[in-house]
XYZ file of C-alpha atoms in Angstrom:
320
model
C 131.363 159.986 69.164
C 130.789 156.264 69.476
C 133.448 154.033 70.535
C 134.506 150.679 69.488
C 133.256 147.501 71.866
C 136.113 145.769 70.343
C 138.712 148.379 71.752
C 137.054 147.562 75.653
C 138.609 143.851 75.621
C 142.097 145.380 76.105
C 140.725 147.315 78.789
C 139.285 144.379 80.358
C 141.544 142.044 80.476
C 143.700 144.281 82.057
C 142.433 144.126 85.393
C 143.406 142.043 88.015
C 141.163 140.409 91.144
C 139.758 143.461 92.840
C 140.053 144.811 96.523
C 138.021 143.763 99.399
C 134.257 144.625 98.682
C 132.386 147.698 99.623
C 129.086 147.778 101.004
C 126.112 147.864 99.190
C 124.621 151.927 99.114
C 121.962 153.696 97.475
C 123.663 154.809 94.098
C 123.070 158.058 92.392
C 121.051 158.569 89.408
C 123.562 158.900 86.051
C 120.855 160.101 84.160
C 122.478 163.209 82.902
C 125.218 161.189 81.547
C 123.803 160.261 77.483
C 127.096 158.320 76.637
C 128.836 155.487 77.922
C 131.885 153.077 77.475
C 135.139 151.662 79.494
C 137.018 152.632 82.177
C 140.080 152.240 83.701
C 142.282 151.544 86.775
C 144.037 148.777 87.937
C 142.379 147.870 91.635
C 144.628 147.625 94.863
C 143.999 147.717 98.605
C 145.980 148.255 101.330
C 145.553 147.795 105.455
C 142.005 147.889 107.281
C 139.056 150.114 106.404
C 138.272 153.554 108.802
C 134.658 153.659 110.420
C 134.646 157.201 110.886
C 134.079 157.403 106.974
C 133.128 154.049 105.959
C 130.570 151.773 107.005
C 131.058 148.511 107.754
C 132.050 145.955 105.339
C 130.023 142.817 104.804
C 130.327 139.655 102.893
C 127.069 140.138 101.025
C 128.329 143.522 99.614
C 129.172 143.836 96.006
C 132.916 143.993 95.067
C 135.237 146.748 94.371
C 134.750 147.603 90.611
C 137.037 150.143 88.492
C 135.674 153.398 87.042
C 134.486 153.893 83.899
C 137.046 156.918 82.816
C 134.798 157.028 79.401
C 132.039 158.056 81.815
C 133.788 160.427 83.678
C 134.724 161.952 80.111
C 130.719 162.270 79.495
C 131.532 159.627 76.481
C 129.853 156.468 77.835
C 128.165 154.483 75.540
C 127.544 150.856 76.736
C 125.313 151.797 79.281
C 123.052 148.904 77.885
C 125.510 146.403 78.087
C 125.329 144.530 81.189
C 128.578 142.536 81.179
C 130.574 146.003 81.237
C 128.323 147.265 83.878
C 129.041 143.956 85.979
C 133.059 145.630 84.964
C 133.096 148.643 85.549
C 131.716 151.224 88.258
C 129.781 154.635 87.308
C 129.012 155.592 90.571
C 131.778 157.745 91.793
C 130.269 158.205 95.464
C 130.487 154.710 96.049
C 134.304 154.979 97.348
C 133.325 158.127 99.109
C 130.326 157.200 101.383
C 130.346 158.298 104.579
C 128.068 157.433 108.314
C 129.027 160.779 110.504
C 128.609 164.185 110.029
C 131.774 166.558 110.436
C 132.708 167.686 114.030
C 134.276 170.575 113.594
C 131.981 173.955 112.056
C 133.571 174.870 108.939
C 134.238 178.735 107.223
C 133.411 176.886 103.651
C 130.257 174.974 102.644
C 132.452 173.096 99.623
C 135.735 171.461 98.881
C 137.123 170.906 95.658
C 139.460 168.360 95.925
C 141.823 168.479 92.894
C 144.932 166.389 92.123
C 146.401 166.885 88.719
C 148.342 164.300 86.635
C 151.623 164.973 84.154
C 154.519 166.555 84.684
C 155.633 168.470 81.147
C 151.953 169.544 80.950
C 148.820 168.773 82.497
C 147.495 165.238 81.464
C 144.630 164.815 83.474
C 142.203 167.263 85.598
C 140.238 165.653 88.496
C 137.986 167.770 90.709
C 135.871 166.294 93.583
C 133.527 167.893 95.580
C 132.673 167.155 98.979
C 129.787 168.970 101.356
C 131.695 171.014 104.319
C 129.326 169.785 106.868
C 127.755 166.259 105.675
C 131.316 165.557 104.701
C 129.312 163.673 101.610
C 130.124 163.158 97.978
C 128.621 165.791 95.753
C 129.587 165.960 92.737
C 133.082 165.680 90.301
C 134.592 166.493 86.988
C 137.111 164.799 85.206
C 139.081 165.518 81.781
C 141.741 164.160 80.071
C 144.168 167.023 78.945
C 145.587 167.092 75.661
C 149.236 169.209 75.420
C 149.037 171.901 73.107
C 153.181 172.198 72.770
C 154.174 168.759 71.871
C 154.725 166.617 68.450
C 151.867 163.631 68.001
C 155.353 161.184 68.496
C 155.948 162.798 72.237
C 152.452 162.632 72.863
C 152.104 159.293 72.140
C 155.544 158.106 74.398
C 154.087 160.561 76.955
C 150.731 158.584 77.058
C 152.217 155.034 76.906
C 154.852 155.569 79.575
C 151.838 157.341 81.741
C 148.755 155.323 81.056
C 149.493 152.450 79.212
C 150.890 150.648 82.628
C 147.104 151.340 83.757
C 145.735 150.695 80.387
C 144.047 153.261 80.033
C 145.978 155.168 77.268
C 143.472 154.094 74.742
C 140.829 156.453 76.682
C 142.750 159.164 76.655
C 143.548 159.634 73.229
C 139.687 159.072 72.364
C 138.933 162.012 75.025
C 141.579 164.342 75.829
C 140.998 167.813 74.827
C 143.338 170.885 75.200
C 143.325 172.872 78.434
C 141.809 176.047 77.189
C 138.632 173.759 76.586
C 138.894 171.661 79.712
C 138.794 175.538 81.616
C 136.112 176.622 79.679
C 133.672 172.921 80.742
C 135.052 173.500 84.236
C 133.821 177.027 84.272
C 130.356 175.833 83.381
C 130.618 172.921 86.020
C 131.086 175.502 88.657
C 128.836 178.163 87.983
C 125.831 174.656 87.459
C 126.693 174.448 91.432
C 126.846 178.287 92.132
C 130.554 178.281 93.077
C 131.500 180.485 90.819
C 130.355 183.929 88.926
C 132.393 186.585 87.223
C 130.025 189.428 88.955
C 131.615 188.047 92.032
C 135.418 188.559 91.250
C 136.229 185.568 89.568
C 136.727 183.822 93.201
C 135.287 180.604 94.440
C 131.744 181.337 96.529
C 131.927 178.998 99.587
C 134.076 177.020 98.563
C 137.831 176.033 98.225
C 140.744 173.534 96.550
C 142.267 171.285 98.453
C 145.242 169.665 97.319
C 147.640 166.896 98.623
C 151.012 169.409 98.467
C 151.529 172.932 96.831
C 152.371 171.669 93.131
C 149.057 171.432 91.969
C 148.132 175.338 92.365
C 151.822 176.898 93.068
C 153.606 175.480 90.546
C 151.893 173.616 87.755
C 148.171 175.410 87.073
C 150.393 178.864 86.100
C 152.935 176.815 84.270
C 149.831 175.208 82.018
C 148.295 178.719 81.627
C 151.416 180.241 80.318
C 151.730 177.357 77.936
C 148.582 178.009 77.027
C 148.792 181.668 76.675
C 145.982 182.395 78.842
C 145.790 184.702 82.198
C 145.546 182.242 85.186
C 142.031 182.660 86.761
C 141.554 183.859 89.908
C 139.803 181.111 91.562
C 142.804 179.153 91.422
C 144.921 181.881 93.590
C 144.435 179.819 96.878
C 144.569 176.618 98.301
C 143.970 173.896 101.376
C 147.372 171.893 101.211
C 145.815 169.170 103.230
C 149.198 167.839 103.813
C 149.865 170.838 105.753
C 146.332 170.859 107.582
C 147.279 166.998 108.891
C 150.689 167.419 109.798
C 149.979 170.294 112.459
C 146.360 168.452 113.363
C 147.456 164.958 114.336
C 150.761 166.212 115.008
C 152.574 163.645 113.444
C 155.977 163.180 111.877
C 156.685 165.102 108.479
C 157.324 161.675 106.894
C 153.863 160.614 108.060
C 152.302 163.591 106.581
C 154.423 163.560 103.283
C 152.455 162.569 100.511
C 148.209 160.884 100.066
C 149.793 157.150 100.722
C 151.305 158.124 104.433
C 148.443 159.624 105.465
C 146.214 157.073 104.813
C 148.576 154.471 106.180
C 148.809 156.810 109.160
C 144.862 156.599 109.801
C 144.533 153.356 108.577
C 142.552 154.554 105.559
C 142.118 151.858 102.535
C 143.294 152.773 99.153
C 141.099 152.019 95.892
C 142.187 151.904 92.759
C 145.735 152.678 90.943
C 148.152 155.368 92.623
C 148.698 158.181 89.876
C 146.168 157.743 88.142
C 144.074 161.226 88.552
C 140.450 159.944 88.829
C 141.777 157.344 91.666
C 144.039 159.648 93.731
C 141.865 162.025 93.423
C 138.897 159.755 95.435
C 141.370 158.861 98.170
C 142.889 162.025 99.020
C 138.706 163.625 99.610
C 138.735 160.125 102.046
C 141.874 161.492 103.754
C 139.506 164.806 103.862
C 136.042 162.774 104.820
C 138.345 161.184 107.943
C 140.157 164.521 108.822
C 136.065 166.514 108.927
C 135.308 163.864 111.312
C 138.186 163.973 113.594
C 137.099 167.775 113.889
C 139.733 169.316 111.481
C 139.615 173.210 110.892
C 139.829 173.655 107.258
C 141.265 176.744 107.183
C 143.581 178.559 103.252
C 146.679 177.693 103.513
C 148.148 179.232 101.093
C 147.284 182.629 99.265
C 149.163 183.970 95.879
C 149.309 187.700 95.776
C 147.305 188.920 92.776
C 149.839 191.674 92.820
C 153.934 190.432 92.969
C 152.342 186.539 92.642
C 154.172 185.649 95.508
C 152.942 182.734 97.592
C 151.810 183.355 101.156
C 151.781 180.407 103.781
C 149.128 179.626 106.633
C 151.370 177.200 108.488
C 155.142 178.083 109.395
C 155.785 174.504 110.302
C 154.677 172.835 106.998
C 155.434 170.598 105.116
């Protein structure tokens, strides 16, 4: 599918002056990725950078730039054009690099860090996946989610009062596809990095979610499957709640511990990009995780749904 250049100008003019820069780091190669086009997020930045996951800023670095949510679709196509690449980032490690290794020896060699967007059904489906032991961006996967039980007119308020305040909306209604298919590419995404097989059970190989909260995994992944009229998969029946994990590690108050923006502020970690937007949190929740690894966090399941009764088990009893 090819995309209109003309549609981008909304897109661009959208954007305001961007964060603080970040330094200049050996990108990875996006030659896998045939198709390009625009992105989206609106940039922000709050309180002093962290140097247990970030390097040092400096004034010759380039500055912050938004992602290009077409590329993180696979559906990219001005790759060739060098005024949107001066726009628009399609590097998603660059908010994510990282100069220590983790202190602490984890049980898993891979986290999945997941925070999912929409609240009647799922909107948006952001994965990132961070090395257990470099604490270094991997790889991610991103899809826009298109709800399978709602009239075009819902669908279209839904979208404007989520995304258009990013403006973004246009990229989601050129992408988003229904969950069943978004499962089905995420499938394939995990069994590309051998973290998943049905000869082994269905579960995750080395590997686990983490999430910022329960909602993601207790609540609203079997809510979307039973909308969808599908069985939820088993790799999705347990979870890091990293809200948890931080709460009891730096022994803070709940408030401090209550939500992706608290933590940070707690650490002193800077955000990027636009809060709720999926893509964005997404990126700053695995820094929360990057900082955590190098403080010598145990990442340990914190939560465990019973295959049986579907009850929730809980790691922590002081949680949050």
């Amino acid at each position: 599918m090819v995309f209109s250049k003309v549609s981008l100008v909304r897109y661009i003019t959208f954007f305001s002056l961007p964060p603080p820069p970040l330094p200049h780091l050996r990108t990875i190669s996006c030659s896998q990725f045939p198709f390009c086009s625009l992105s989206s997020s609106a940039s922000s930045s709050t309180s002093s950078s962290d140097s247990s996951t970030l390097p040092p800023q400096k004034n010759t670095s380039p500055r912050w730039r938004p992602t290009c949510l077409y590329f993180t679709q696979e559906k990219c196509t001005m790759m060739d054009d060098p005024v949107h690449l001066e726009k628009f980032n399609h590097d998603i490690s660059k908010d994510l690099q990282v100069n220590a290794a983790a202190k602490c020896s984890q049980d898993l060699d891979f986290f999945l860090v997941l925070d999912l967007e929409g609240k009647i059904e799922i909107l948006e489906f952001p994965v990132i996946m961070i090395d257990a032991k470099t604490m270094a961006f991997v790889d991610f996967f991103h899809r826009f989610v298109r709800p399978t039980k709602m009239s075009e007119q819902h669908i279209n308020e839904y979208i404007e009062g989520k995304y258009g305040k990013f403006g973004v909306d246009r990229v989601w209604h050129d992408t988003a596809i229904p969950f069943t298919e978004v499962l089905q590419q995420f499938e394939a995404w995990l069994i590309q990095h051998h973290l998943f097989g049905k000869e082994q059970g269905s579960c995750l190989n080395r590997a686990a979610f983490v999430t910022c909260g329960n909602w993601d995994l207790k609540t609203k992944i079997p809510s979307q499957c039973n909308v969808s009229k599908i069985k939820l998969p088993p790799y999705f029946m347990e979870w890091i709640n990293l809200k948890d994990v931080f709460y009891n590690f730096y022994k803070t108050k709940k408030s401090e511990a209550s939500g992706m923006r608290s933590m940070m502020n707690n650490r002193k970690i800077p955000m990027f990009g636009s809060h709720h937007l999926g893509i964005d949190d997404t990126k700053n929740i695995a820094r929360v995780l990057q900082h955590m690894l190098a403080d010598g966090a145990q990442m340990r399941i914190t939560a465990r749904r019973n295959h049986d009764s579907q009850n929730v088990e809980f790691l922590f009893e002081n949680r949050i």
